[in-house]
PDB file of C-alpha atoms in Angstrom:
ATOM      1  CA  ASP A   1    -218.244-100.070  57.359  1.00  0.00           C
ATOM      2  CA  ALA A   2    -218.646 -98.364  53.996  1.00  0.00           C
ATOM      3  CA  LYS A   3    -222.024 -96.691  53.672  1.00  0.00           C
ATOM      4  CA  THR A   4    -224.669 -96.900  50.951  1.00  0.00           C
ATOM      5  CA  THR A   5    -227.635 -94.624  50.301  1.00  0.00           C
ATOM      6  CA  GLN A   6    -230.829 -95.905  48.731  1.00  0.00           C
ATOM      7  CA  PRO A   7    -234.301 -94.389  48.260  1.00  0.00           C
ATOM      8  CA  ASN A   8    -236.718 -95.490  50.972  1.00  0.00           C
ATOM      9  CA  SER A   9    -239.250 -96.802  48.478  1.00  0.00           C
ATOM     10  CA  MET A  10    -240.021 -97.122  44.784  1.00  0.00           C
ATOM     11  CA  GLU A  11    -243.004 -98.183  42.776  1.00  0.00           C
ATOM     12  CA  SER A  12    -243.163 -99.992  39.479  1.00  0.00           C
ATOM     13  CA  ASN A  13    -245.762-101.373  37.122  1.00  0.00           C
ATOM     14  CA  GLU A  14    -245.847-105.052  36.416  1.00  0.00           C
ATOM     15  CA  GLU A  15    -244.009-106.168  33.276  1.00  0.00           C
ATOM     16  CA  GLU A  16    -241.952-102.943  33.169  1.00  0.00           C
ATOM     17  CA  PRO A  17    -238.241-102.567  33.921  1.00  0.00           C
ATOM     18  CA  VAL A  18    -237.174-101.277  37.323  1.00  0.00           C
ATOM     19  CA  HIS A  19    -233.971 -99.382  38.058  1.00  0.00           C
ATOM     20  CA  LEU A  20    -233.014 -99.365  41.732  1.00  0.00           C
ATOM     21  CA  PRO A  21    -230.248 -96.839  42.466  1.00  0.00           C
ATOM     22  CA  CYS A  22    -227.554 -96.982  45.136  1.00  0.00           C
ATOM     23  CA  ASN A  23    -224.976 -94.352  46.022  1.00  0.00           C
ATOM     24  CA  HIS A  24    -221.714 -95.378  47.653  1.00  0.00           C
ATOM     25  CA  SER A  25    -219.428 -92.382  47.305  1.00  0.00           C
ATOM     26  CA  THR A  26    -216.974 -93.633  49.970  1.00  0.00           C
ATOM     27  CA  ILE A  27    -216.394 -96.982  48.290  1.00  0.00           C
ATOM     28  CA  SER A  28    -212.823 -98.239  48.382  1.00  0.00           C
ATOM     29  CA  GLY A  29    -211.019-100.087  45.629  1.00  0.00           C
ATOM     30  CA  THR A  30    -211.474-103.508  47.195  1.00  0.00           C
ATOM     31  CA  ASP A  31    -215.155-103.193  48.152  1.00  0.00           C
ATOM     32  CA  TYR A  32    -217.538-105.506  46.339  1.00  0.00           C
ATOM     33  CA  ILE A  33    -221.079-104.298  45.635  1.00  0.00           C
ATOM     34  CA  HIS A  34    -223.697-106.834  46.654  1.00  0.00           C
ATOM     35  CA  TRP A  35    -227.476-106.776  46.258  1.00  0.00           C
ATOM     36  CA  TYR A  36    -229.840-108.860  48.324  1.00  0.00           C
ATOM     37  CA  ARG A  37    -233.598-108.759  48.573  1.00  0.00           C
ATOM     38  CA  GLN A  38    -236.001-109.802  51.292  1.00  0.00           C
ATOM     39  CA  LEU A  39    -239.502-110.903  50.407  1.00  0.00           C
ATOM     40  CA  PRO A  40    -242.165-110.584  53.112  1.00  0.00           C
ATOM     41  CA  SER A  41    -241.706-113.070  55.952  1.00  0.00           C
ATOM     42  CA  GLN A  42    -238.626-114.624  54.355  1.00  0.00           C
ATOM     43  CA  GLY A  43    -234.879-114.475  54.812  1.00  0.00           C
ATOM     44  CA  PRO A  44    -232.726-112.292  52.569  1.00  0.00           C
ATOM     45  CA  GLU A  45    -231.994-113.708  49.135  1.00  0.00           C
ATOM     46  CA  TYR A  46    -228.866-113.053  47.081  1.00  0.00           C
ATOM     47  CA  VAL A  47    -229.534-111.185  43.863  1.00  0.00           C
ATOM     48  CA  ILE A  48    -226.203-110.220  42.292  1.00  0.00           C
ATOM     49  CA  HIS A  49    -222.775-108.777  43.049  1.00  0.00           C
ATOM     50  CA  GLY A  50    -219.889-107.134  41.222  1.00  0.00           C
ATOM     51  CA  LEU A  51    -216.627-105.267  41.621  1.00  0.00           C
ATOM     52  CA  THR A  52    -216.015-103.041  38.602  1.00  0.00           C
ATOM     53  CA  SER A  53    -217.728-104.436  35.504  1.00  0.00           C
ATOM     54  CA  ASN A  54    -221.430-104.686  34.835  1.00  0.00           C
ATOM     55  CA  VAL A  55    -222.881-108.086  35.690  1.00  0.00           C
ATOM     56  CA  ASN A  56    -225.859-110.059  34.455  1.00  0.00           C
ATOM     57  CA  ASN A  57    -227.561-113.138  35.833  1.00  0.00           C
ATOM     58  CA  ARG A  58    -230.958-114.765  35.496  1.00  0.00           C
ATOM     59  CA  MET A  59    -232.460-112.536  38.168  1.00  0.00           C
ATOM     60  CA  ALA A  60    -231.127-109.085  37.339  1.00  0.00           C
ATOM     61  CA  SER A  61    -228.388-106.884  35.940  1.00  0.00           C
ATOM     62  CA  LEU A  62    -225.981-104.724  37.904  1.00  0.00           C
ATOM     63  CA  ALA A  63    -224.712-101.546  36.294  1.00  0.00           C
ATOM     64  CA  ILE A  64    -221.695-100.026  38.064  1.00  0.00           C
ATOM     65  CA  ALA A  65    -220.644 -96.440  37.376  1.00  0.00           C
ATOM     66  CA  GLU A  66    -217.170 -95.944  35.995  1.00  0.00           C
ATOM     67  CA  ASP A  67    -216.014 -94.206  39.186  1.00  0.00           C
ATOM     68  CA  ARG A  68    -217.801 -96.919  41.239  1.00  0.00           C
ATOM     69  CA  LYS A  69    -219.502 -94.310  43.404  1.00  0.00           C
ATOM     70  CA  SER A  70    -222.929 -95.509  42.400  1.00  0.00           C
ATOM     71  CA  SER A  71    -224.618 -98.586  41.003  1.00  0.00           C
ATOM     72  CA  THR A  72    -228.030 -99.575  39.695  1.00  0.00           C
ATOM     73  CA  LEU A  73    -229.854-102.849  40.044  1.00  0.00           C
ATOM     74  CA  ILE A  74    -232.007-103.514  37.000  1.00  0.00           C
ATOM     75  CA  LEU A  75    -234.964-105.864  37.037  1.00  0.00           C
ATOM     76  CA  HIS A  76    -235.829-106.267  33.379  1.00  0.00           C
ATOM     77  CA  ARG A  77    -239.511-107.108  33.778  1.00  0.00           C
ATOM     78  CA  ALA A  78    -240.951-106.617  37.235  1.00  0.00           C
ATOM     79  CA  THR A  79    -243.485-109.134  38.470  1.00  0.00           C
ATOM     80  CA  LEU A  80    -245.624-109.080  41.589  1.00  0.00           C
ATOM     81  CA  ARG A  81    -243.200-111.611  43.060  1.00  0.00           C
ATOM     82  CA  ASP A  82    -240.415-109.030  42.866  1.00  0.00           C
ATOM     83  CA  ALA A  83    -242.083-106.865  45.533  1.00  0.00           C
ATOM     84  CA  ALA A  84    -239.524-106.888  48.331  1.00  0.00           C
ATOM     85  CA  VAL A  85    -236.949-104.840  50.220  1.00  0.00           C
ATOM     86  CA  TYR A  86    -233.787-104.510  48.133  1.00  0.00           C
ATOM     87  CA  TYR A  87    -230.487-104.003  49.929  1.00  0.00           C
ATOM     88  CA  CYS A  88    -227.349-102.572  48.369  1.00  0.00           C
ATOM     89  CA  ILE A  89    -224.319-103.593  50.439  1.00  0.00           C
ATOM     90  CA  LEU A  90    -220.602-102.890  50.227  1.00  0.00           C
ATOM     91  CA  VAL A  91    -218.404-105.745  51.381  1.00  0.00           C
ATOM     92  CA  GLU A  92    -214.737-105.254  52.153  1.00  0.00           C
ATOM     93  CA  TYR A  93    -212.439-108.173  51.483  1.00  0.00           C
ATOM     94  CA  GLY A  94    -212.930-110.810  54.165  1.00  0.00           C
ATOM     95  CA  ASN A  95    -215.461-108.689  56.007  1.00  0.00           C
ATOM     96  CA  LYS A  96    -219.078-109.101  56.891  1.00  0.00           C
ATOM     97  CA  LEU A  97    -222.274-108.120  55.117  1.00  0.00           C
ATOM     98  CA  VAL A  98    -223.719-104.991  56.758  1.00  0.00           C
ATOM     99  CA  PHE A  99    -227.332-104.340  55.765  1.00  0.00           C
ATOM    100  CA  GLY A 100    -228.751-100.821  55.555  1.00  0.00           C
ATOM    101  CA  ALA A 101    -232.407 -99.820  55.447  1.00  0.00           C
ATOM    102  CA  GLY A 102    -232.862-100.843  51.813  1.00  0.00           C
ATOM    103  CA  THR A 103    -235.475 -99.807  49.240  1.00  0.00           C
ATOM    104  CA  ILE A 104    -239.032-101.084  49.497  1.00  0.00           C
ATOM    105  CA  LEU A 105    -240.122-101.985  45.970  1.00  0.00           C
ATOM    106  CA  ARG A 106    -243.855-102.048  45.324  1.00  0.00           C
ATOM    107  CA  VAL A 107    -245.108-103.579  42.076  1.00  0.00           C
ATOM    108  CA  LYS A 108    -248.532-102.611  40.769  1.00  0.00           C
ATOM    109  CA  SER A 109    -250.597-104.892  38.584  1.00  0.00           C
TER     110      SER A 109
ATOM    111  CA  ASP B   1    -234.175-130.088  50.326  1.00  0.00           C
ATOM    112  CA  THR B   2    -233.949-126.786  52.177  1.00  0.00           C
ATOM    113  CA  ALA B   3    -230.400-125.433  51.953  1.00  0.00           C
ATOM    114  CA  VAL B   4    -230.379-123.600  55.306  1.00  0.00           C
ATOM    115  CA  SER B   5    -232.962-124.720  57.798  1.00  0.00           C
ATOM    116  CA  GLN B   6    -233.763-123.251  61.192  1.00  0.00           C
ATOM    117  CA  THR B   7    -235.908-124.567  63.977  1.00  0.00           C
ATOM    118  CA  PRO B   8    -238.204-123.564  65.448  1.00  0.00           C
ATOM    119  CA  LYS B   9    -239.901-121.110  63.102  1.00  0.00           C
ATOM    120  CA  TYR B  10    -241.744-119.458  65.997  1.00  0.00           C
ATOM    121  CA  LEU B  11    -240.676-119.319  69.621  1.00  0.00           C
ATOM    122  CA  VAL B  12    -242.804-117.702  72.329  1.00  0.00           C
ATOM    123  CA  THR B  13    -241.393-117.711  75.829  1.00  0.00           C
ATOM    124  CA  GLN B  14    -241.353-115.904  79.144  1.00  0.00           C
ATOM    125  CA  MET B  15    -238.729-113.451  80.338  1.00  0.00           C
ATOM    126  CA  GLY B  16    -235.905-115.136  82.194  1.00  0.00           C
ATOM    127  CA  ASN B  17    -236.132-118.429  80.323  1.00  0.00           C
ATOM    128  CA  ASP B  18    -233.281-120.055  78.390  1.00  0.00           C
ATOM    129  CA  LYS B  19    -233.919-121.105  74.805  1.00  0.00           C
ATOM    130  CA  SER B  20    -232.030-122.413  71.779  1.00  0.00           C
ATOM    131  CA  ILE B  21    -232.447-121.982  68.050  1.00  0.00           C
ATOM    132  CA  LYS B  22    -230.948-124.603  65.767  1.00  0.00           C
ATOM    133  CA  CYS B  23    -229.510-124.113  62.300  1.00  0.00           C
ATOM    134  CA  GLU B  24    -228.300-126.640  59.768  1.00  0.00           C
ATOM    135  CA  GLN B  25    -226.982-126.214  56.238  1.00  0.00           C
ATOM    136  CA  ASN B  26    -226.619-128.973  53.669  1.00  0.00           C
ATOM    137  CA  LEU B  27    -224.581-126.954  51.176  1.00  0.00           C
ATOM    138  CA  GLY B  28    -221.161-128.081  52.365  1.00  0.00           C
ATOM    139  CA  HIS B  29    -220.297-124.489  53.299  1.00  0.00           C
ATOM    140  CA  ASP B  30    -217.464-123.594  55.651  1.00  0.00           C
ATOM    141  CA  THR B  31    -218.887-120.376  57.090  1.00  0.00           C
ATOM    142  CA  MET B  32    -222.092-119.814  59.026  1.00  0.00           C
ATOM    143  CA  TYR B  33    -223.678-116.704  60.521  1.00  0.00           C
ATOM    144  CA  TRP B  34    -226.364-115.473  62.858  1.00  0.00           C
ATOM    145  CA  TYR B  35    -228.201-112.226  62.056  1.00  0.00           C
ATOM    146  CA  LYS B  36    -230.839-110.430  64.113  1.00  0.00           C
ATOM    147  CA  GLN B  37    -233.663-108.393  62.547  1.00  0.00           C
ATOM    148  CA  ASP B  38    -235.358-106.071  65.017  1.00  0.00           C
ATOM    149  CA  SER B  39    -238.788-104.452  64.866  1.00  0.00           C
ATOM    150  CA  LYS B  40    -237.416-101.648  62.666  1.00  0.00           C
ATOM    151  CA  LYS B  41    -236.366-104.310  60.171  1.00  0.00           C
ATOM    152  CA  PHE B  42    -232.626-103.631  60.399  1.00  0.00           C
ATOM    153  CA  LEU B  43    -230.538-106.769  59.904  1.00  0.00           C
ATOM    154  CA  LYS B  44    -227.445-106.914  62.099  1.00  0.00           C
ATOM    155  CA  ILE B  45    -224.783-109.569  62.163  1.00  0.00           C
ATOM    156  CA  MET B  46    -224.243-111.217  65.533  1.00  0.00           C
ATOM    157  CA  PHE B  47    -221.749-114.029  64.955  1.00  0.00           C
ATOM    158  CA  SER B  48    -219.821-115.765  62.226  1.00  0.00           C
ATOM    159  CA  TYR B  49    -218.122-119.153  62.364  1.00  0.00           C
ATOM    160  CA  ASN B  50    -215.658-120.638  59.900  1.00  0.00           C
ATOM    161  CA  ASN B  51    -215.000-124.363  60.189  1.00  0.00           C
ATOM    162  CA  LYS B  52    -216.365-124.374  63.749  1.00  0.00           C
ATOM    163  CA  GLU B  53    -214.163-121.442  64.755  1.00  0.00           C
ATOM    164  CA  LEU B  54    -215.630-118.101  65.853  1.00  0.00           C
ATOM    165  CA  ILE B  55    -214.415-115.338  63.539  1.00  0.00           C
ATOM    166  CA  ILE B  56    -216.909-112.520  64.079  1.00  0.00           C
ATOM    167  CA  ASN B  57    -218.445-111.648  67.420  1.00  0.00           C
ATOM    168  CA  GLU B  58    -220.258-108.340  67.302  1.00  0.00           C
ATOM    169  CA  THR B  59    -221.289-106.427  70.408  1.00  0.00           C
ATOM    170  CA  VAL B  60    -223.801-108.954  71.611  1.00  0.00           C
ATOM    171  CA  PRO B  61    -224.654-109.598  75.287  1.00  0.00           C
ATOM    172  CA  ASN B  62    -222.851-112.649  76.614  1.00  0.00           C
ATOM    173  CA  ARG B  63    -226.286-114.162  77.296  1.00  0.00           C
ATOM    174  CA  PHE B  64    -226.068-115.149  73.627  1.00  0.00           C
ATOM    175  CA  SER B  65    -223.777-118.087  73.015  1.00  0.00           C
ATOM    176  CA  PRO B  66    -223.319-119.672  69.608  1.00  0.00           C
ATOM    177  CA  LYS B  67    -222.257-123.295  69.397  1.00  0.00           C
ATOM    178  CA  SER B  68    -220.963-125.074  66.315  1.00  0.00           C
ATOM    179  CA  PRO B  69    -220.728-128.849  66.864  1.00  0.00           C
ATOM    180  CA  ASP B  70    -219.642-129.314  63.250  1.00  0.00           C
ATOM    181  CA  LYS B  71    -219.380-127.077  60.230  1.00  0.00           C
ATOM    182  CA  ALA B  72    -222.923-127.909  59.079  1.00  0.00           C
ATOM    183  CA  HIS B  73    -224.525-126.694  62.295  1.00  0.00           C
ATOM    184  CA  LEU B  74    -224.553-123.411  64.168  1.00  0.00           C
ATOM    185  CA  ASN B  75    -226.920-123.209  67.096  1.00  0.00           C
ATOM    186  CA  LEU B  76    -227.768-120.120  69.117  1.00  0.00           C
ATOM    187  CA  HIS B  77    -228.406-120.421  72.829  1.00  0.00           C
ATOM    188  CA  ILE B  78    -229.890-117.496  74.720  1.00  0.00           C
ATOM    189  CA  ASN B  79    -229.867-117.327  78.518  1.00  0.00           C
ATOM    190  CA  SER B  80    -232.116-115.221  80.722  1.00  0.00           C
ATOM    191  CA  LEU B  81    -234.269-113.929  77.896  1.00  0.00           C
ATOM    192  CA  GLU B  82    -235.291-110.267  77.997  1.00  0.00           C
ATOM    193  CA  LEU B  83    -238.109-108.377  76.302  1.00  0.00           C
ATOM    194  CA  GLY B  84    -235.580-106.674  73.994  1.00  0.00           C
ATOM    195  CA  ASP B  85    -234.497-110.024  72.611  1.00  0.00           C
ATOM    196  CA  SER B  86    -237.773-110.232  70.717  1.00  0.00           C
ATOM    197  CA  ALA B  87    -236.811-110.222  67.040  1.00  0.00           C
ATOM    198  CA  VAL B  88    -236.432-112.452  64.017  1.00  0.00           C
ATOM    199  CA  TYR B  89    -233.169-114.385  63.991  1.00  0.00           C
ATOM    200  CA  PHE B  90    -231.700-115.545  60.695  1.00  0.00           C
ATOM    201  CA  CYS B  91    -229.045-118.141  60.141  1.00  0.00           C
ATOM    202  CA  ALA B  92    -226.950-117.996  56.965  1.00  0.00           C
ATOM    203  CA  SER B  93    -224.047-119.786  55.335  1.00  0.00           C
ATOM    204  CA  SER B  94    -221.479-119.197  52.611  1.00  0.00           C
ATOM    205  CA  SER B  95    -218.703-121.279  51.116  1.00  0.00           C
ATOM    206  CA  HIS B  96    -216.032-118.884  52.349  1.00  0.00           C
ATOM    207  CA  GLY B  97    -216.372-115.297  53.573  1.00  0.00           C
ATOM    208  CA  PRO B  98    -218.984-112.935  52.161  1.00  0.00           C
ATOM    209  CA  THR B  99    -216.746-110.819  49.947  1.00  0.00           C
ATOM    210  CA  ASN B 100    -217.073-112.617  46.683  1.00  0.00           C
ATOM    211  CA  GLU B 101    -219.514-115.269  47.779  1.00  0.00           C
ATOM    212  CA  LYS B 102    -223.224-115.224  48.196  1.00  0.00           C
ATOM    213  CA  LEU B 103    -224.876-115.903  51.522  1.00  0.00           C
ATOM    214  CA  PHE B 104    -227.753-118.331  51.777  1.00  0.00           C
ATOM    215  CA  PHE B 105    -230.231-117.436  54.496  1.00  0.00           C
ATOM    216  CA  GLY B 106    -232.696-119.539  56.419  1.00  0.00           C
ATOM    217  CA  SER B 107    -236.330-118.508  56.684  1.00  0.00           C
ATOM    218  CA  GLY B 108    -235.906-117.096  60.166  1.00  0.00           C
ATOM    219  CA  THR B 109    -237.020-117.782  63.735  1.00  0.00           C
ATOM    220  CA  GLN B 110    -239.461-115.286  65.187  1.00  0.00           C
ATOM    221  CA  LEU B 111    -238.728-115.009  68.904  1.00  0.00           C
ATOM    222  CA  SER B 112    -241.318-113.349  71.136  1.00  0.00           C
ATOM    223  CA  VAL B 113    -240.416-112.772  74.771  1.00  0.00           C
ATOM    224  CA  LEU B 114    -243.393-112.011  77.003  1.00  0.00           C
TER     225      LEU B 114
END
C-alpha cells in the first residue's frame, strides 16, 4: 500500500484558513488521493478526492502538486466543528482505503 | 434517514461469548465494508463485499465471519470473543470500489470484551 506522511497535529484559529499537508512521494500514476476526516465519536466522513487536477467542493479544496508527490487539503474558514482527525489516503485502482495515523486538527475560538 | 446504520452502538460482553453486529445501508450501494479501529485509533479494513460476494478478506482470525444476506446488509459475527477484540467496528458502503468513489461510514459499534 502506498504510504502517506502527515503531521501528527495542527492548530488553527476559528474563521481562518487551514492548510493540511500530505506527502506521498511513492505515489504511482493510477493512485487517487482521498481525504477523510473523523470527528470525535463518529465514523470517518469523506471530504474530497482527486487524481491530478486541483478539486473544489462545498467542504474543502484539494491542491495537488504538479509532480503529485504531495497535496494540501484547504479548509477555507475553519470552524469549531472542523476539529477532527484528517486522513490523507492513496487508493490504487480497485483497491481498498488504507488509513494512516492522520493529522489531529485543533481549532481555537 | 441514516445512510449506513449499525446496531448495536455499544456492546459489552464476556470473553468466550459469540456476538453479532448488524449493518444496513439504504443508499443502493453495491459494496460494503467492515473496518476495525483499535485503542490506538488506527482504522484497518477487515472485509469487503461486492453484491454479496467477498472480495477483500484481510488477515483476520476466522472467529470473525461476515455475512451478507443481500447487498444492503453486511453483518459481522464474532465467535469466542477475546479481550483483544475490544475496539470500535465501523461498517461502510460505496457504489463501486473505493478508487474513485466515496465511502459512507456508519457511526460505529463500540465492543468491550470483559
